[in-house]
mmCIF file of C-alpha atoms in Angstrom:
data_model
loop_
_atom_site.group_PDB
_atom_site.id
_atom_site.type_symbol
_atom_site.label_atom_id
_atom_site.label_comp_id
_atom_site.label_asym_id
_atom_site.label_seq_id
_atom_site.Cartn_x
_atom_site.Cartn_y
_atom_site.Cartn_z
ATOM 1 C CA UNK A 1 4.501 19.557 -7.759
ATOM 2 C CA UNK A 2 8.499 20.111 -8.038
ATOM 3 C CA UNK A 3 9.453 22.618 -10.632
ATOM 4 C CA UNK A 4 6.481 21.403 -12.672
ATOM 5 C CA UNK A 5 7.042 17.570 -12.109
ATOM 6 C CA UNK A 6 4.576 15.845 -9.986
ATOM 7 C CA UNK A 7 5.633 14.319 -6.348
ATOM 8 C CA UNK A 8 4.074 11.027 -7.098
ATOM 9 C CA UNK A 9 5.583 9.112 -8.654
ATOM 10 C CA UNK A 10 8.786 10.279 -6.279
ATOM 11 C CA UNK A 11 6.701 9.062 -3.068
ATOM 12 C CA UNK A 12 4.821 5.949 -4.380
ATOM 13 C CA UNK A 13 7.991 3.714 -3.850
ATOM 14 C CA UNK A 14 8.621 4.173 -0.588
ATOM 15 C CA UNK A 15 4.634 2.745 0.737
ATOM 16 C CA UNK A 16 5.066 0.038 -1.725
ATOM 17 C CA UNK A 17 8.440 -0.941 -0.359
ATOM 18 C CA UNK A 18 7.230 -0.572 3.500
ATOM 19 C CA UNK A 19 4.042 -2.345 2.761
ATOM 20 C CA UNK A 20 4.786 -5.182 1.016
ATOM 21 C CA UNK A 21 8.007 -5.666 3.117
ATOM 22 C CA UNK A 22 5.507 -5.489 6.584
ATOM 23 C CA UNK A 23 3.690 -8.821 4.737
ATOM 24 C CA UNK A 24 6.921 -10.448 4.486
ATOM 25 C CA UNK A 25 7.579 -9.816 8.382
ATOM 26 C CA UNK A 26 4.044 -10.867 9.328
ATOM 27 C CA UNK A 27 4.287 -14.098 7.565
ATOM 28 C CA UNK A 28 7.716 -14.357 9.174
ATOM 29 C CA UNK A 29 6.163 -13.426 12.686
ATOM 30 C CA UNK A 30 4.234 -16.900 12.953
ATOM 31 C CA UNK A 31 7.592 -18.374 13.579
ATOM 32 C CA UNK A 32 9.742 -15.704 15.069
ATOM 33 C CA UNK A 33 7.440 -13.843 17.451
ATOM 34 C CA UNK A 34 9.765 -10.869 17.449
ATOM 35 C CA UNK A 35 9.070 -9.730 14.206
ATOM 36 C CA UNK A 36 5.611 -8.690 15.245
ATOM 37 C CA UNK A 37 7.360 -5.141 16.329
ATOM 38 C CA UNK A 38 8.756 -4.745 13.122
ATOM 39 C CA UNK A 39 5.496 -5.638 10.756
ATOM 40 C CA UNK A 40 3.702 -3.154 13.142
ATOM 41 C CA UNK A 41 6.145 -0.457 12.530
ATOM 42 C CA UNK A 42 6.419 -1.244 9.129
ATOM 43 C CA UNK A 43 2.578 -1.528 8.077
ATOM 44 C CA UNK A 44 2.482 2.280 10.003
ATOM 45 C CA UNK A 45 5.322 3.703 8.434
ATOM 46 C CA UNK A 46 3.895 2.052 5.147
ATOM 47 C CA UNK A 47 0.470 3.630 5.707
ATOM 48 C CA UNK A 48 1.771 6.961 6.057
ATOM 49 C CA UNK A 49 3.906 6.738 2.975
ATOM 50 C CA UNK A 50 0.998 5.290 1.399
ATOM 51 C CA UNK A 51 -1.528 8.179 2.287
ATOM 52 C CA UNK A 52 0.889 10.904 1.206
ATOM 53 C CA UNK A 53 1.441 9.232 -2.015
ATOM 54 C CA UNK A 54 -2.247 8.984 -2.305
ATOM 55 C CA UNK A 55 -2.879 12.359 -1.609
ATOM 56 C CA UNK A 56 -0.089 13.418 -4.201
ATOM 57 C CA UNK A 57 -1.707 11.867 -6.825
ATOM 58 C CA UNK A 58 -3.833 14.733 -8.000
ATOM 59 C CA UNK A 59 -0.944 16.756 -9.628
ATOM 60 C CA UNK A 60 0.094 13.588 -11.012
ATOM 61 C CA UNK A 61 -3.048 13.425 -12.676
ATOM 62 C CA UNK A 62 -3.378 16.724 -14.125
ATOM 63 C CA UNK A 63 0.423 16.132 -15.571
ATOM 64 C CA UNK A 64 -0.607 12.504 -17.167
ATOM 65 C CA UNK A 65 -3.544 13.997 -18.621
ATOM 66 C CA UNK A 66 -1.940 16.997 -20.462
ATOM 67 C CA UNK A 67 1.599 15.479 -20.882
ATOM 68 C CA UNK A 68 0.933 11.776 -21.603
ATOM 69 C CA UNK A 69 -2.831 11.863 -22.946
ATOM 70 C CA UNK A 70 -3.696 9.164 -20.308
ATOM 71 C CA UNK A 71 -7.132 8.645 -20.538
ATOM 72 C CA UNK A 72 -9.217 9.829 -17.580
ATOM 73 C CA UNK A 73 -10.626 6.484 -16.326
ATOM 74 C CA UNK A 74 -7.532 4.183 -16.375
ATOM 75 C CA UNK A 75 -6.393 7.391 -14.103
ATOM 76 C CA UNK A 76 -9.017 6.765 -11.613
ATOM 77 C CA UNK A 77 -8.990 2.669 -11.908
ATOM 78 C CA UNK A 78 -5.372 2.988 -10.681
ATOM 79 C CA UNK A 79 -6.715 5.351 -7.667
ATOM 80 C CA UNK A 80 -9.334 3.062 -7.072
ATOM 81 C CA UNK A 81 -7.198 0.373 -6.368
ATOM 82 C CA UNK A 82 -4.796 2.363 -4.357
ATOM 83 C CA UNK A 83 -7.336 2.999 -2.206
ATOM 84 C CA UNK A 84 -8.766 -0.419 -1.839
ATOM 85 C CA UNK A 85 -4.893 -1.731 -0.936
ATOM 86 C CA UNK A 86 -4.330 1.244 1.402
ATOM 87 C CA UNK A 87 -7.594 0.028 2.853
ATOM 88 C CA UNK A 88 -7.275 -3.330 3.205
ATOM 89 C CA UNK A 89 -3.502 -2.894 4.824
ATOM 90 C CA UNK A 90 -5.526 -0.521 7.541
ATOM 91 C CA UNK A 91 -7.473 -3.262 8.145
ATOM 92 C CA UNK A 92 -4.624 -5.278 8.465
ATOM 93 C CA UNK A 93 -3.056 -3.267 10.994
ATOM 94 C CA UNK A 94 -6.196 -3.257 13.053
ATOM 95 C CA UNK A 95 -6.030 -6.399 13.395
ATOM 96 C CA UNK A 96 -2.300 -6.770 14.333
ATOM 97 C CA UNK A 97 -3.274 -4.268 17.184
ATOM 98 C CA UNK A 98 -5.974 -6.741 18.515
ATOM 99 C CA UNK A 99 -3.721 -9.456 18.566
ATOM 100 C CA UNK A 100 -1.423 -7.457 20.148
ATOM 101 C CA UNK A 101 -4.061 -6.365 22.626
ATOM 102 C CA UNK A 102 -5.799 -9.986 23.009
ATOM 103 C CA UNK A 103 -3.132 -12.288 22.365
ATOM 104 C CA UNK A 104 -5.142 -14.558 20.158
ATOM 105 C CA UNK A 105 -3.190 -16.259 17.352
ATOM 106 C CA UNK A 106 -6.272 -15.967 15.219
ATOM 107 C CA UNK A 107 -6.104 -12.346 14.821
ATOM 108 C CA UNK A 108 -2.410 -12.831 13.540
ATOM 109 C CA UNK A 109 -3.093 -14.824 10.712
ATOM 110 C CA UNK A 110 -5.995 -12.649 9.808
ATOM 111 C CA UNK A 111 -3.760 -10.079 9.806
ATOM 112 C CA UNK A 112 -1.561 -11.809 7.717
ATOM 113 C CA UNK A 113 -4.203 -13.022 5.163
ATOM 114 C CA UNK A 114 -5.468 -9.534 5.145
ATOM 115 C CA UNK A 115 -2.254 -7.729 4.362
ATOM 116 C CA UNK A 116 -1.400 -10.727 1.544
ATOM 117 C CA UNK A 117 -4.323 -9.597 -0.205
ATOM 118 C CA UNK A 118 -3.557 -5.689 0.131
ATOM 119 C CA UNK A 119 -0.195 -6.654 -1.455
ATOM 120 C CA UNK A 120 -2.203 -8.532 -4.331
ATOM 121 C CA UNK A 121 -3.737 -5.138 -4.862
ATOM 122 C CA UNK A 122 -1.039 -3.172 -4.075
ATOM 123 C CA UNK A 123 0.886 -5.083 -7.093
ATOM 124 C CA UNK A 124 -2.282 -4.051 -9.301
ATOM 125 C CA UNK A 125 -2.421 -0.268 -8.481
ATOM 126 C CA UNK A 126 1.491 -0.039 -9.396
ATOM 127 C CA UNK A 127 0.872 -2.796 -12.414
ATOM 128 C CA UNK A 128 -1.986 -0.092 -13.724
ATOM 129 C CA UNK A 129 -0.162 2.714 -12.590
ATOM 130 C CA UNK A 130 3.281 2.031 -14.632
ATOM 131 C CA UNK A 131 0.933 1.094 -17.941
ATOM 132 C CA UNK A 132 0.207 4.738 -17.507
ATOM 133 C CA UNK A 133 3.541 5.783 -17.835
ATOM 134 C CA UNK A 134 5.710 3.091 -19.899
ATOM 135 C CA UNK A 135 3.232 1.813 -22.239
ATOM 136 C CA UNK A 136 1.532 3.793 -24.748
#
């Protein structure tokens, strides 16, 4: 916490941004092969962000709980699904590395399908985490 406001909703941007951005150059990497460097850097840049975001959230959930009476379990639906996107874009990554290593097209669009469905719940987590904060 910051002078008694939380850090994450400060930090939670910035993995969002990287993350879904990193799908965008992946899907764009099919065609352009040179884009590959920049989806890897991006999806580990975006990880990063993502973990200390994740890792953040625990003073934001003491401060929603005694400043904006959120209810304990939409709290922990929201970390659920953060977890289950910063999962599934680790998997994604993976598999960019063993296309990297291999050279097998398949791996690619795995990699791709992967990380479009880590942005799907990527777009959740935020979706339940700004019901949290805007709608009462």
């Amino acid at each position: 916490m910051l002078a008694g406001v939380p850090l994450h909703p400060l930090l939670v941007h910035m993995p969002i941004g990287l993350l879904l951005f990193a799908t965008l150059l992946l899907l764009g990497s099919l065609k352009w092969t040179q884009l590959k460097l920049f989806s890897l850097i991006s999806l580990c840049a975006g990880l990063l962000s993502g973990v200390a975001a994740y890792l953040t959230g625990d003073g934001a959930e003491e401060f929603a709980e005694s400043q904006l009476n959120v209810a304990r379990d939409a709290i922990h639906h929201h970390e659920d699904f953060a977890l289950y996107s910063l999962l599934t874009f680790g998997l994604s990554l993976v598999l960019l590395l063993l296309h990297y290593r291999s050279k097998k097209q398949p791996l690619l669009i795995a990699s791709l399908i992967v990380a479009i469905i880590g942005s799907g719940l990527l777009a959740y987590a935020g979706h339940l985490g700004g019901q949290m904060v805007y709608v009462k």
